[in-house]
Short mmCIF file of C-alpha atoms in Angstrom, two decimals:
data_model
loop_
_atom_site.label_atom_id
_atom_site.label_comp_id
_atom_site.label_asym_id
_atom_site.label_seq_id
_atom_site.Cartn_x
_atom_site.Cartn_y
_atom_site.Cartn_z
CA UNK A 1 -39.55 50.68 -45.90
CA UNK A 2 -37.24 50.06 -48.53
CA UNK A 3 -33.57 50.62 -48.73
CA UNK A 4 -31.61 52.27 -51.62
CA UNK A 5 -28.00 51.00 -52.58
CA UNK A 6 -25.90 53.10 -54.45
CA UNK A 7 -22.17 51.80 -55.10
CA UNK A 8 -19.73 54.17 -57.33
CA UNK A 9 -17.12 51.46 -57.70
CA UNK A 10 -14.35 53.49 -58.80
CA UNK A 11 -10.43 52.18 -58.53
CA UNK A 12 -9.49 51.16 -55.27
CA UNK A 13 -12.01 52.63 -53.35
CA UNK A 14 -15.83 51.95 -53.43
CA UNK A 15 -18.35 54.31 -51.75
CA UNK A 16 -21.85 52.64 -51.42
CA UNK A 17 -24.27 55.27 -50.38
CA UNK A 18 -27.31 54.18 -48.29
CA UNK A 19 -30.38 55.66 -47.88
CA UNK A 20 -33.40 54.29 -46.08
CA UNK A 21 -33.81 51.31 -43.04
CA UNK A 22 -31.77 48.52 -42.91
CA UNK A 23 -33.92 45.67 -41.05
CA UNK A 24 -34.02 42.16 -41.76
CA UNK A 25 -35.79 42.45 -44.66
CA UNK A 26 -33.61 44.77 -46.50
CA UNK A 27 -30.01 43.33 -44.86
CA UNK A 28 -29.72 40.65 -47.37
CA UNK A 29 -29.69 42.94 -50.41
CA UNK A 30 -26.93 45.06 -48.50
CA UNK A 31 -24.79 42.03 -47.68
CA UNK A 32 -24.96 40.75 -51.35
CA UNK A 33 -23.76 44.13 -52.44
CA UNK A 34 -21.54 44.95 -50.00
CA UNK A 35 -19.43 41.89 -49.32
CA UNK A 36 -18.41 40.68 -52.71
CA UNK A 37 -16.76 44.69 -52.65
CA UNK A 38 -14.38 43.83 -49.46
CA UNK A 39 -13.40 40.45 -50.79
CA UNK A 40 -11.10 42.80 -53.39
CA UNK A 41 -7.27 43.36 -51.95
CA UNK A 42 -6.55 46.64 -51.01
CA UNK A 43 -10.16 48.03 -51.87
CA UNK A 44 -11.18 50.84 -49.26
CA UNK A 45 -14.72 50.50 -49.03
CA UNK A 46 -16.51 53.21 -47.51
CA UNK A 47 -20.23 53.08 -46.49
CA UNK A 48 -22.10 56.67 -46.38
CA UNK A 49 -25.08 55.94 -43.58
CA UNK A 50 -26.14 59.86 -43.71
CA UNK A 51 -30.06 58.73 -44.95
CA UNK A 52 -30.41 55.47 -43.24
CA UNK A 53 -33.02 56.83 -40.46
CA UNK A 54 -33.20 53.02 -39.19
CA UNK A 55 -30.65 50.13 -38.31
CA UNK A 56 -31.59 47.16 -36.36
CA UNK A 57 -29.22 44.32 -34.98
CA UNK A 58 -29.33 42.45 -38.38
CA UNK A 59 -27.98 45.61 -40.26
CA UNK A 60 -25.21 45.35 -37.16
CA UNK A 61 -24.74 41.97 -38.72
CA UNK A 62 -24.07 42.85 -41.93
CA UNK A 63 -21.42 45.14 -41.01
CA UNK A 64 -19.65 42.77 -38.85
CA UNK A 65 -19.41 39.98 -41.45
CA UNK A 66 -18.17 42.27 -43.65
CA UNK A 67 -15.26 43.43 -41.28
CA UNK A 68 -14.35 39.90 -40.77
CA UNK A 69 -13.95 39.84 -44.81
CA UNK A 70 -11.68 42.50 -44.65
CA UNK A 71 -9.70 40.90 -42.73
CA UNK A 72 -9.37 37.97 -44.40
CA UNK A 73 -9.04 39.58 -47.69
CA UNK A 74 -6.75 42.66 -46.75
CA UNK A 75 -9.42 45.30 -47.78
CA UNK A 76 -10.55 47.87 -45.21
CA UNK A 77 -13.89 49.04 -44.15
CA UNK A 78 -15.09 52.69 -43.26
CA UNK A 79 -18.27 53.93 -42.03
CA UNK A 80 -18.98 57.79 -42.61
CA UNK A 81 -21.91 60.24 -41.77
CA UNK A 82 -23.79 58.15 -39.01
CA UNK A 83 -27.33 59.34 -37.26
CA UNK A 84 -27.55 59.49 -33.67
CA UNK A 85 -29.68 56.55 -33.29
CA UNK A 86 -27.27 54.28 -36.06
CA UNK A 87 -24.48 55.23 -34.00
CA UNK A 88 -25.93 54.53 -30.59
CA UNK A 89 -26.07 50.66 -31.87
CA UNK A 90 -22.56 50.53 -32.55
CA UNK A 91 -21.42 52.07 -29.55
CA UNK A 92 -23.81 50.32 -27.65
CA UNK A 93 -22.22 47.10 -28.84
CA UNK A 94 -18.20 48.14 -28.86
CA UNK A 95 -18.15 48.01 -32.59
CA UNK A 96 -16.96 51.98 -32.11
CA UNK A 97 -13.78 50.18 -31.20
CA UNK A 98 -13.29 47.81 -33.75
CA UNK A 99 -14.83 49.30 -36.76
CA UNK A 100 -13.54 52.09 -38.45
CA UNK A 101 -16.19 55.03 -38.36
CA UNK A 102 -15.83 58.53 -38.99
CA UNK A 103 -18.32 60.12 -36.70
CA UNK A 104 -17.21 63.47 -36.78
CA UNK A 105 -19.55 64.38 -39.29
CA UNK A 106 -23.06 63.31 -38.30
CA UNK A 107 -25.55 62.54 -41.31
CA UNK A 108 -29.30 62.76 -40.89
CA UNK A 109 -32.63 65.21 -40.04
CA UNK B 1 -57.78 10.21 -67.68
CA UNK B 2 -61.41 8.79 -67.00
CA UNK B 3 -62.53 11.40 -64.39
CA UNK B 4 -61.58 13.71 -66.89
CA UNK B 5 -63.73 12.24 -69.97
CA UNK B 6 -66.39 11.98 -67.00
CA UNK B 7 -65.96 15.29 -66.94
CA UNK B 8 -65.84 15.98 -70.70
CA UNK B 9 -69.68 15.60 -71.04
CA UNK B 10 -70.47 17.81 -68.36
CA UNK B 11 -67.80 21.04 -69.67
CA UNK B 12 -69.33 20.61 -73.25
CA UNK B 13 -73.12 21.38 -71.66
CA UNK B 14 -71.77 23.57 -69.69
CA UNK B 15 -69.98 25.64 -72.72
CA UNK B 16 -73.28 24.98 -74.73
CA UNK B 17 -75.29 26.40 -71.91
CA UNK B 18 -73.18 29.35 -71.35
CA UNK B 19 -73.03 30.22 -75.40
CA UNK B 20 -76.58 29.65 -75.83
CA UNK B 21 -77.63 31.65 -72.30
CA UNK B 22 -74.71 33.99 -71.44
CA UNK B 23 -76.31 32.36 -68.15
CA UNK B 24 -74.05 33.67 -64.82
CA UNK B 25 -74.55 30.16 -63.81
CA UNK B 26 -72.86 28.55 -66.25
CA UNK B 27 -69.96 30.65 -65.36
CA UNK B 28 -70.10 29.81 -61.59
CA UNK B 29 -70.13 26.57 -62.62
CA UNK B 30 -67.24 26.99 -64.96
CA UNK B 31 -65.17 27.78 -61.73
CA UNK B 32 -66.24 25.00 -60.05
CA UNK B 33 -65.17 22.86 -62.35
CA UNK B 34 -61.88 24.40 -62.45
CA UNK B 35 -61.52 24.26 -58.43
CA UNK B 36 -62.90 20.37 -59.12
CA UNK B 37 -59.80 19.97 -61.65
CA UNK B 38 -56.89 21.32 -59.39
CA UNK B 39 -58.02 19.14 -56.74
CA UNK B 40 -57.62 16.37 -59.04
CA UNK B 41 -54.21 17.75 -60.09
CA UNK B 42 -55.58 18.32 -63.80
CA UNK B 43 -53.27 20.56 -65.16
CA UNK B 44 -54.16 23.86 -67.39
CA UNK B 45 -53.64 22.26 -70.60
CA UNK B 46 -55.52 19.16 -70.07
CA UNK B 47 -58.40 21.97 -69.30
CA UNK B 48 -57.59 23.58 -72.58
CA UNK B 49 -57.88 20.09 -74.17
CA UNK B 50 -61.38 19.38 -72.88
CA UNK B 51 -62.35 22.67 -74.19
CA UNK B 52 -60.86 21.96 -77.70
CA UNK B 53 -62.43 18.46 -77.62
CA UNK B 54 -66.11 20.05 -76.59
CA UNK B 55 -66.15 23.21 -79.46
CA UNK B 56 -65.54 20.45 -81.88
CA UNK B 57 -68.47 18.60 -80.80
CA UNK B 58 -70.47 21.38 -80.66
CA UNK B 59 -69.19 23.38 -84.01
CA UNK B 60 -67.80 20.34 -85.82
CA UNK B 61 -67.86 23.15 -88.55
CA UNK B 62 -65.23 24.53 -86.78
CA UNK B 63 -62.39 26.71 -89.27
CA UNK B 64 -59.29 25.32 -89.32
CA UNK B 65 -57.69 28.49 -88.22
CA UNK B 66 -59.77 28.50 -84.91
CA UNK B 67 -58.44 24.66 -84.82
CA UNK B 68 -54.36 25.60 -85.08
CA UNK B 69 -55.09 27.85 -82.93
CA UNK B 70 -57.07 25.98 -80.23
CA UNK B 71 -53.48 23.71 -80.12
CA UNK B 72 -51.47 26.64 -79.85
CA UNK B 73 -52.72 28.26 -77.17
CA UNK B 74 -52.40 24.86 -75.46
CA UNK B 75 -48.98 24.47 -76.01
CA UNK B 76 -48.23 28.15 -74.90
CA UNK B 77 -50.41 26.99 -71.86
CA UNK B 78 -47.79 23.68 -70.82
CA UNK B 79 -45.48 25.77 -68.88
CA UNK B 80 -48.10 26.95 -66.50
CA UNK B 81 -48.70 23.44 -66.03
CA UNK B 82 -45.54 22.47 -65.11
CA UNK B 83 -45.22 26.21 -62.70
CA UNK B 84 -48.60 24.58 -61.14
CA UNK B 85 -47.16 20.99 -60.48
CA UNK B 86 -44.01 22.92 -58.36
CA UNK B 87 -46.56 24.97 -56.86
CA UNK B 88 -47.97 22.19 -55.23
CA UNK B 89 -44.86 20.04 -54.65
CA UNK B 90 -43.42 22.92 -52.86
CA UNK B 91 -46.69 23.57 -50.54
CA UNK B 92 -46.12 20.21 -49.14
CA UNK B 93 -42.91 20.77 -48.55
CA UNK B 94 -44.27 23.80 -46.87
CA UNK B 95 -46.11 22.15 -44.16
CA UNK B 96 -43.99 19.41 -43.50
CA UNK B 97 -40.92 22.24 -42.59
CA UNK B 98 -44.02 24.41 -40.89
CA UNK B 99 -44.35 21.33 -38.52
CA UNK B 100 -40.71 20.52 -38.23
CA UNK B 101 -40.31 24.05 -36.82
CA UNK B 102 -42.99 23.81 -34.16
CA UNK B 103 -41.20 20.89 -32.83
CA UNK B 104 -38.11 22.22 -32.99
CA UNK B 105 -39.73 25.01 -31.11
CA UNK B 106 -40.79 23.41 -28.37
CA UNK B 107 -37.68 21.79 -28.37
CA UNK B 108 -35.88 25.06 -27.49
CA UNK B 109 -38.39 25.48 -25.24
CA UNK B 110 -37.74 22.43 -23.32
CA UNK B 111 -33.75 23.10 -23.46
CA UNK B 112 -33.48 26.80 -22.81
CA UNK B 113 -36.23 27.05 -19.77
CA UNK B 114 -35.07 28.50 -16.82
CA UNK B 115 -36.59 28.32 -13.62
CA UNK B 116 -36.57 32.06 -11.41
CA UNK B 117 -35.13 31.10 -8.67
CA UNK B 118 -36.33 32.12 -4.85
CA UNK B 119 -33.19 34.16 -3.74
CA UNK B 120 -33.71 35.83 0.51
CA UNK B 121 -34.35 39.73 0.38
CA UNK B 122 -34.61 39.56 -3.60
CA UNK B 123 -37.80 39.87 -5.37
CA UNK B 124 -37.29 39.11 -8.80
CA UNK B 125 -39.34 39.48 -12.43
CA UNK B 126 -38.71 38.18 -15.33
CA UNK B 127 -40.67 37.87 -18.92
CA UNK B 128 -39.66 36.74 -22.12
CA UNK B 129 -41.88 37.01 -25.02
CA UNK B 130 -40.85 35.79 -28.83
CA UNK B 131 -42.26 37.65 -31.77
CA UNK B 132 -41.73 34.72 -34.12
CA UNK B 133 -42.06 31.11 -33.48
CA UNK B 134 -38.57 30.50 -31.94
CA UNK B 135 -36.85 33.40 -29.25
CA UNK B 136 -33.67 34.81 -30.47
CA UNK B 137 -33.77 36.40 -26.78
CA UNK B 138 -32.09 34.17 -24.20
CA UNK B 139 -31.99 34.55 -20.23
CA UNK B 140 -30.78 32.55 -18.18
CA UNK B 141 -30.70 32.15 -14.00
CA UNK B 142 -27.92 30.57 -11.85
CA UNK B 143 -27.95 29.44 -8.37
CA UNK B 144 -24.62 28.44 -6.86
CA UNK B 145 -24.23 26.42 -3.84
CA UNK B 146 -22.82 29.52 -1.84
CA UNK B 147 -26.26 31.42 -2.37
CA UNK B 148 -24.69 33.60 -5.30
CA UNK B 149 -27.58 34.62 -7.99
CA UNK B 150 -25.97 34.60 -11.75
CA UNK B 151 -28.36 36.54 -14.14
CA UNK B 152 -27.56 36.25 -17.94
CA UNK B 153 -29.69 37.98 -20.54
CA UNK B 154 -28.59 37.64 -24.25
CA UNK B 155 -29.48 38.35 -27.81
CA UNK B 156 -28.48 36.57 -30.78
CA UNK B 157 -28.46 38.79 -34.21
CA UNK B 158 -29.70 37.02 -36.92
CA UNK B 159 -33.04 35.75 -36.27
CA UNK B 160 -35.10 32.40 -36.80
CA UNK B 161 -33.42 29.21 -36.54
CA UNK B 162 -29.86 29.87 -36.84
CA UNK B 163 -30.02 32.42 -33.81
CA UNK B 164 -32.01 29.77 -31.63
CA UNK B 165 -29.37 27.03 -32.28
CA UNK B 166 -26.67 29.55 -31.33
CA UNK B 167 -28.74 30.32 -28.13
CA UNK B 168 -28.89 26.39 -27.21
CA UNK B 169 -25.02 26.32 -27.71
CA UNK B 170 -24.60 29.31 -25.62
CA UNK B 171 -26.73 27.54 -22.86
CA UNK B 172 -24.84 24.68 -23.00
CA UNK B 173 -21.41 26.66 -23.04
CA UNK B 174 -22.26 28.08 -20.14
CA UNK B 175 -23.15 25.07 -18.41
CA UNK B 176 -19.89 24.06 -18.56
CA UNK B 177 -18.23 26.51 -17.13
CA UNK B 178 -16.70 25.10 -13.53
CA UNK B 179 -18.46 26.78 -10.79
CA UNK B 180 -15.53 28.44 -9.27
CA UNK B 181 -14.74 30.30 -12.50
CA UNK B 182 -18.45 32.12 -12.74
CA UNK B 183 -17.44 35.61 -12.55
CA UNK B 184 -19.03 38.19 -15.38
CA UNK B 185 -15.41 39.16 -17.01
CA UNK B 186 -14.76 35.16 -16.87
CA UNK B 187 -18.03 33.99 -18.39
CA UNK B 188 -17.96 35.62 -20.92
CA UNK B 189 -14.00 35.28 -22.15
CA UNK B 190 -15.05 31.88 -22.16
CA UNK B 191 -18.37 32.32 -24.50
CA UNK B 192 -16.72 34.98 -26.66
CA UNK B 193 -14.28 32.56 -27.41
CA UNK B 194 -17.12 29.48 -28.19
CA UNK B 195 -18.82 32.10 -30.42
CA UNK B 196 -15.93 33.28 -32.58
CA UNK B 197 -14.93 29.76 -33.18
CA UNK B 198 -18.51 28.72 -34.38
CA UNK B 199 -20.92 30.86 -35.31
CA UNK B 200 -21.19 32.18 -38.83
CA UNK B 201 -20.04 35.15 -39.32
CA UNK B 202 -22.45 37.66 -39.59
CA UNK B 203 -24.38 36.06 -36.79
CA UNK B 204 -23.33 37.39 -33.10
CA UNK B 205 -24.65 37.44 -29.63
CA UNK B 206 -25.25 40.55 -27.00
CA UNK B 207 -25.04 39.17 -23.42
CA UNK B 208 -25.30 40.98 -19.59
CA UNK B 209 -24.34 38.62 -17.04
CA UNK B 210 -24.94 39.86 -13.56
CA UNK B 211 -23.53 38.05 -10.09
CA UNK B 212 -25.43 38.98 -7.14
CA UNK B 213 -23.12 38.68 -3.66
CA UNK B 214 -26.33 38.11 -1.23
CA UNK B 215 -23.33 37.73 1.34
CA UNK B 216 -21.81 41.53 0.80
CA UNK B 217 -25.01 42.63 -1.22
CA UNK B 218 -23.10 43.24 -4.22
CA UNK B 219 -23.87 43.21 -7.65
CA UNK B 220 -21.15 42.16 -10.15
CA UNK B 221 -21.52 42.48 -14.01
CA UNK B 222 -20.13 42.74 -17.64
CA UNK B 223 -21.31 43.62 -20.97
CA UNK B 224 -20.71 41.57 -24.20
CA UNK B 225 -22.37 44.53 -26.25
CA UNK B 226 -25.67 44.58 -25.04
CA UNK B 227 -28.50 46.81 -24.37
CA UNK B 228 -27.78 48.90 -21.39
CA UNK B 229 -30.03 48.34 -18.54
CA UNK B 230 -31.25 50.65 -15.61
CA UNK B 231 -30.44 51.06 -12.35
CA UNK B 232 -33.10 52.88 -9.40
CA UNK B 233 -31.70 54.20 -6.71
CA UNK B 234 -34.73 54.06 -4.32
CA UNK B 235 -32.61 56.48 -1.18
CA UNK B 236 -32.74 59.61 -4.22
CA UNK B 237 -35.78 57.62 -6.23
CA UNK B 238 -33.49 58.22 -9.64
CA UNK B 239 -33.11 55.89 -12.34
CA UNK B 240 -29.75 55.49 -13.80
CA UNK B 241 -28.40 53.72 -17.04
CA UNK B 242 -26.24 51.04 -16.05
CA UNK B 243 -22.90 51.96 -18.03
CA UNK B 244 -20.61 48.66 -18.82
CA UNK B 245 -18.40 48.68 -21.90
CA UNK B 246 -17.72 45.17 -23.77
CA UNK B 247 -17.84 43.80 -27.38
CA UNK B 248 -20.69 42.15 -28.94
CA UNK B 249 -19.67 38.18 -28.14
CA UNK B 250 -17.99 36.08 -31.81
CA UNK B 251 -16.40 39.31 -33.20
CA UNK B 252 -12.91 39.38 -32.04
CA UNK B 253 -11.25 36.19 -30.64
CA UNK B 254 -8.88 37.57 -27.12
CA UNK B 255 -11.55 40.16 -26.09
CA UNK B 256 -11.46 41.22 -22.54
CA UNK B 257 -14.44 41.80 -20.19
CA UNK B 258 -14.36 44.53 -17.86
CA UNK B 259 -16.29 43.72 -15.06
CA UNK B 260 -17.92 46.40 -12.62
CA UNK B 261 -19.56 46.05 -9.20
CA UNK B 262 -21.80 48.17 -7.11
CA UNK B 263 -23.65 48.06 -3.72
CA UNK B 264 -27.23 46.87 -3.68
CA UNK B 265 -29.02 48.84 -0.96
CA UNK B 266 -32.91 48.20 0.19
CA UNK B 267 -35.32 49.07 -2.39
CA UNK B 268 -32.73 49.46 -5.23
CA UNK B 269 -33.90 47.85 -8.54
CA UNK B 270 -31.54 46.10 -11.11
CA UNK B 271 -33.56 46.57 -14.43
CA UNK B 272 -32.38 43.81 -17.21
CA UNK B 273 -33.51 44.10 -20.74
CA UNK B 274 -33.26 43.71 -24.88
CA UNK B 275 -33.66 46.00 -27.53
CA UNK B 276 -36.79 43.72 -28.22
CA UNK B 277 -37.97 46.53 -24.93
CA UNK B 278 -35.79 49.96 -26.12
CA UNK B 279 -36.69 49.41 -29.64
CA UNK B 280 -40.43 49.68 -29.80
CA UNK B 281 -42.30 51.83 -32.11
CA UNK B 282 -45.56 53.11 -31.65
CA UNK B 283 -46.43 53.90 -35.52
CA UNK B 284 -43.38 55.44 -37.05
CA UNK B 285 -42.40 56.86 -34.13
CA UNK B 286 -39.29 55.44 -31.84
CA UNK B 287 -40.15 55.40 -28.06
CA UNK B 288 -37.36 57.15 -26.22
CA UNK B 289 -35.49 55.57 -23.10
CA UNK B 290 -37.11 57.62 -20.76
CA UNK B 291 -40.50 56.38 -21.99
CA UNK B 292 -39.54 53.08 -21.11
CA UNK B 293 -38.58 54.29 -17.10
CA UNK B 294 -42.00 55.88 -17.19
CA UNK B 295 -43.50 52.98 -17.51
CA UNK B 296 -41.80 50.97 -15.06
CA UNK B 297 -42.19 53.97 -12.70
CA UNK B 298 -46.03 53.68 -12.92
CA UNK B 299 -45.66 50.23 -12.12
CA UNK B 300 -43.19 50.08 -9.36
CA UNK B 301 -45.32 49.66 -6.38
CA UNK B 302 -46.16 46.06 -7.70
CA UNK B 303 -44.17 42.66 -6.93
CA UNK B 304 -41.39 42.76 -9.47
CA UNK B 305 -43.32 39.50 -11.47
CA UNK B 306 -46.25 41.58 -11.73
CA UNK B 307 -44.41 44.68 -12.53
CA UNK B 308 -42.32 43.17 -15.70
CA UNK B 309 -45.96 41.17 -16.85
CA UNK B 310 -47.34 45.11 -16.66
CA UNK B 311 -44.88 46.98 -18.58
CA UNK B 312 -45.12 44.32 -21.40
CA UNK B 313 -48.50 44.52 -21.78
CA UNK B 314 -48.24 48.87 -21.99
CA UNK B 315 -45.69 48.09 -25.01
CA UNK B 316 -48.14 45.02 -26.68
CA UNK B 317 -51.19 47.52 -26.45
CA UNK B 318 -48.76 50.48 -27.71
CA UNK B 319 -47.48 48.53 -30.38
CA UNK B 320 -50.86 46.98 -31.41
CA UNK B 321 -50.51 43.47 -30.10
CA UNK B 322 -47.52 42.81 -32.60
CA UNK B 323 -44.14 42.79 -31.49
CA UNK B 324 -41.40 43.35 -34.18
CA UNK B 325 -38.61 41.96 -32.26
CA UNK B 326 -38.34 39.49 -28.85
CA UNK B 327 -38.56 41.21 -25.91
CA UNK B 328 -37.51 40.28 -22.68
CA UNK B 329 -37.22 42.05 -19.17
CA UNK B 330 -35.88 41.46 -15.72
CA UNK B 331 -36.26 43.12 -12.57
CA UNK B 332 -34.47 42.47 -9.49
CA UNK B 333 -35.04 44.54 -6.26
CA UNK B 334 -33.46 44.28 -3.26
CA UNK B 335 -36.22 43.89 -0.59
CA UNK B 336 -36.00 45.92 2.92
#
């Protein structure tokens, strides 16, 4: 499975739509786009998960590391439009409470 | 170069043969002669050379323009030389890291082993199985000198090497925690704080640790993020998920752990796992929670080593002998 990144990069905010798995094999390409984008002061970057169908622990990763950026760099991270099963990995592992995710809209088939 | 003019004879019959013949085995000697050359580290061009050399013996008539271009090609051919040449360099390199990780390997092995202890009126199963060379799935059992039973089961994100370095720190983090001071909440303040202060960033660690009281038959725990485990009730035969709320360990550096107890009564199971177990797919297809209980169901008249060794084989069959992530299960039950 692959795993399309689309980032509209526009003033301060950047939304990088996903679609597809993010595994171990596709985490790297999400971390090279994603992080240089939080390393930007002031930059809300907001990740749309609505077509990714499949996260694993290394996707979890990704995420965290780029939290930690945002913190360092005064940026701020959002996650919008989560599946059931994406979601169930971050509350599973208490990221609900320390990442900022809008789960009020659920993505996914 | 004298292997090669050795060699220089034999190509030009060979090219005569072929030209005269259009015989197939010429041309299966061709390729023998080029397997023969890239053992001897002859590189494309040098092939190209011989060839040059041989259609002059043979046409010494040859154009001019078939000449030029006889040296062109070769020099178009140099940089596949050179691409060859790395090639090689880096396939040794290959195999000597491909041994350096087996020994490393074992040398987690050696470090992280744990021995399942024999605990009164507990019966207790445990399997760990690695789907790469080195385990990113860590569990670990403590005896105490008052008879207490300390059960950690962990899993570091980020796989391969990295993640089973992190797991020997962990082990050795925990070590040195005083004895006195080996409550869940406690243990893992302490390794949250290790983590955060060492471990590269996107790289984290999930973590149960469970305290069984054989004294009060109670069973204390905390969770660092981790996959929730099960709980059976044998007195209503009901499975339960074992709820325990906690951040993943390395994210955030003051993190409290809540810690939760519960009575153990006869027959009661304490079901341990990793996602390595929740995660599997049979196909495309996700198995569901509930799948997982089935199995363990099936299997729950067995001693609990035989039981875990039984519901890992069900997912290696269901998954076609290859796991996609480490999987690891423990089962405690308290015996009547």
């Amino acid at each position: 499975m692959n795993l399309d990144i689309n980032v509209s990069d526009k003033d301060s905010t950047a939304v990088v739509a996903l679609a597809g798995e993010i595994d171990a094999f596709t985490a790297p390409q999400l971390k090279e786009q994603l992080l240089p984008l939080t390393k930007e002061s002031g930059k809300v970057v907001e990740v749309n998960l609505e077509n990714v169908n499949y996260m694993d622990s290394t996707g979890l990763g990704v995420f965290v590391s780029a939290l930690k950026s945002t913190k360092e760099n005064n940026s701020e991270l959002k996650l919008v439009q989560l599946q059931d099963r994406v979601m169930r990995l971050f509350e599973i592992t208490g990221l609900t409470d320390i990442i900022n995710i809008d789960s009020t809209v659920r993505g996914g088939s | 170069m004298s292997t090669l003019n050795m060699d220089l004879s034999n190509y030009r019959d060979l090219l005569k043969q072929y030209i005269r013949t259009q015989d197939e085995t010429a041309l299966y000697q061709a390729e023998q002669f080029s397997k023969l050359s890239m053992q001897q580290n002859i590189s494309p061009e040098e092939i190209i050379n011989v060839h040059i050399q041989a259609l002059q013996e043979l046409y010494p008539e040859l154009p001019e323009g078939i000449k030029s271009s006889m040296n062109f090609l070769l020099e178009a051919m140099i940089s596949y030389g050179l691409a060859y040449q790395e090639f090689q360099s880096l396939r040794e390199q290959q195999l000597a890291l491909k041994s350096e990780i087996s020994v490393a390997a074992s040398m987690q092995q050696t470090l992280l082993t744990t021995v399942k202890p024999e605990v009164e009126g507990l019966d207790i199963g445990a399997i760990s199985i690695p789907a790469n060379q080195m385990n990113g799935d860590y569990h670990h059992f403590v005896q105490n000198d008052d008879n207490k039973l300390g059960i950690a089961i962990a899993d570091v994100i980020g796989k391969g090497i990295p993640a089973a370095l992190a797991m020997s720190m962990i082990k050795y983090s925990m070590d040195s925690i005083p004895e006195n001071r080996m409550d869940p909440s406690n243990i893992l303040e302490s390794l949250n704080r290790v983590v955060e202060r060492n471990v590269d960033p996107s790289m984290f660690i999930t973590m149960f640790y469970g305290l069984y009281d054989p004294s009060n038959e109670k069973f204390y725990y905390s969770s660092a993020g981790h996959e929730p485990g099960f709980y059976y009730n044998a007195a209503e035969d009901k499975f339960e998920e074992i709820e325990a709320r906690g951040v993943v360990l390395g994210v955030t550096r003051d993190t409290e752990y809540r810690q939760y107890e519960r009575k153990v009564n006869a027959g009661d199971m304490i079901i341990m796992l990793t996602d390595g177990v929740t995660e599997c797919r049979q196909g495309d297809r996700f198995i569901e929670p509930e799948e997982v209980l089935d199995v363990i169901k099936s299997y729950m008249h067995l001693p609990a080593q035989k039981l875990v060794e039984q519901v890992y084989k069900h997912f290696e069959r269901l998954q076609d002998f290859h796991l996609r992530d480490d999987f690891t299960l423990i089962i405690l039950r308290k015996e009547v």
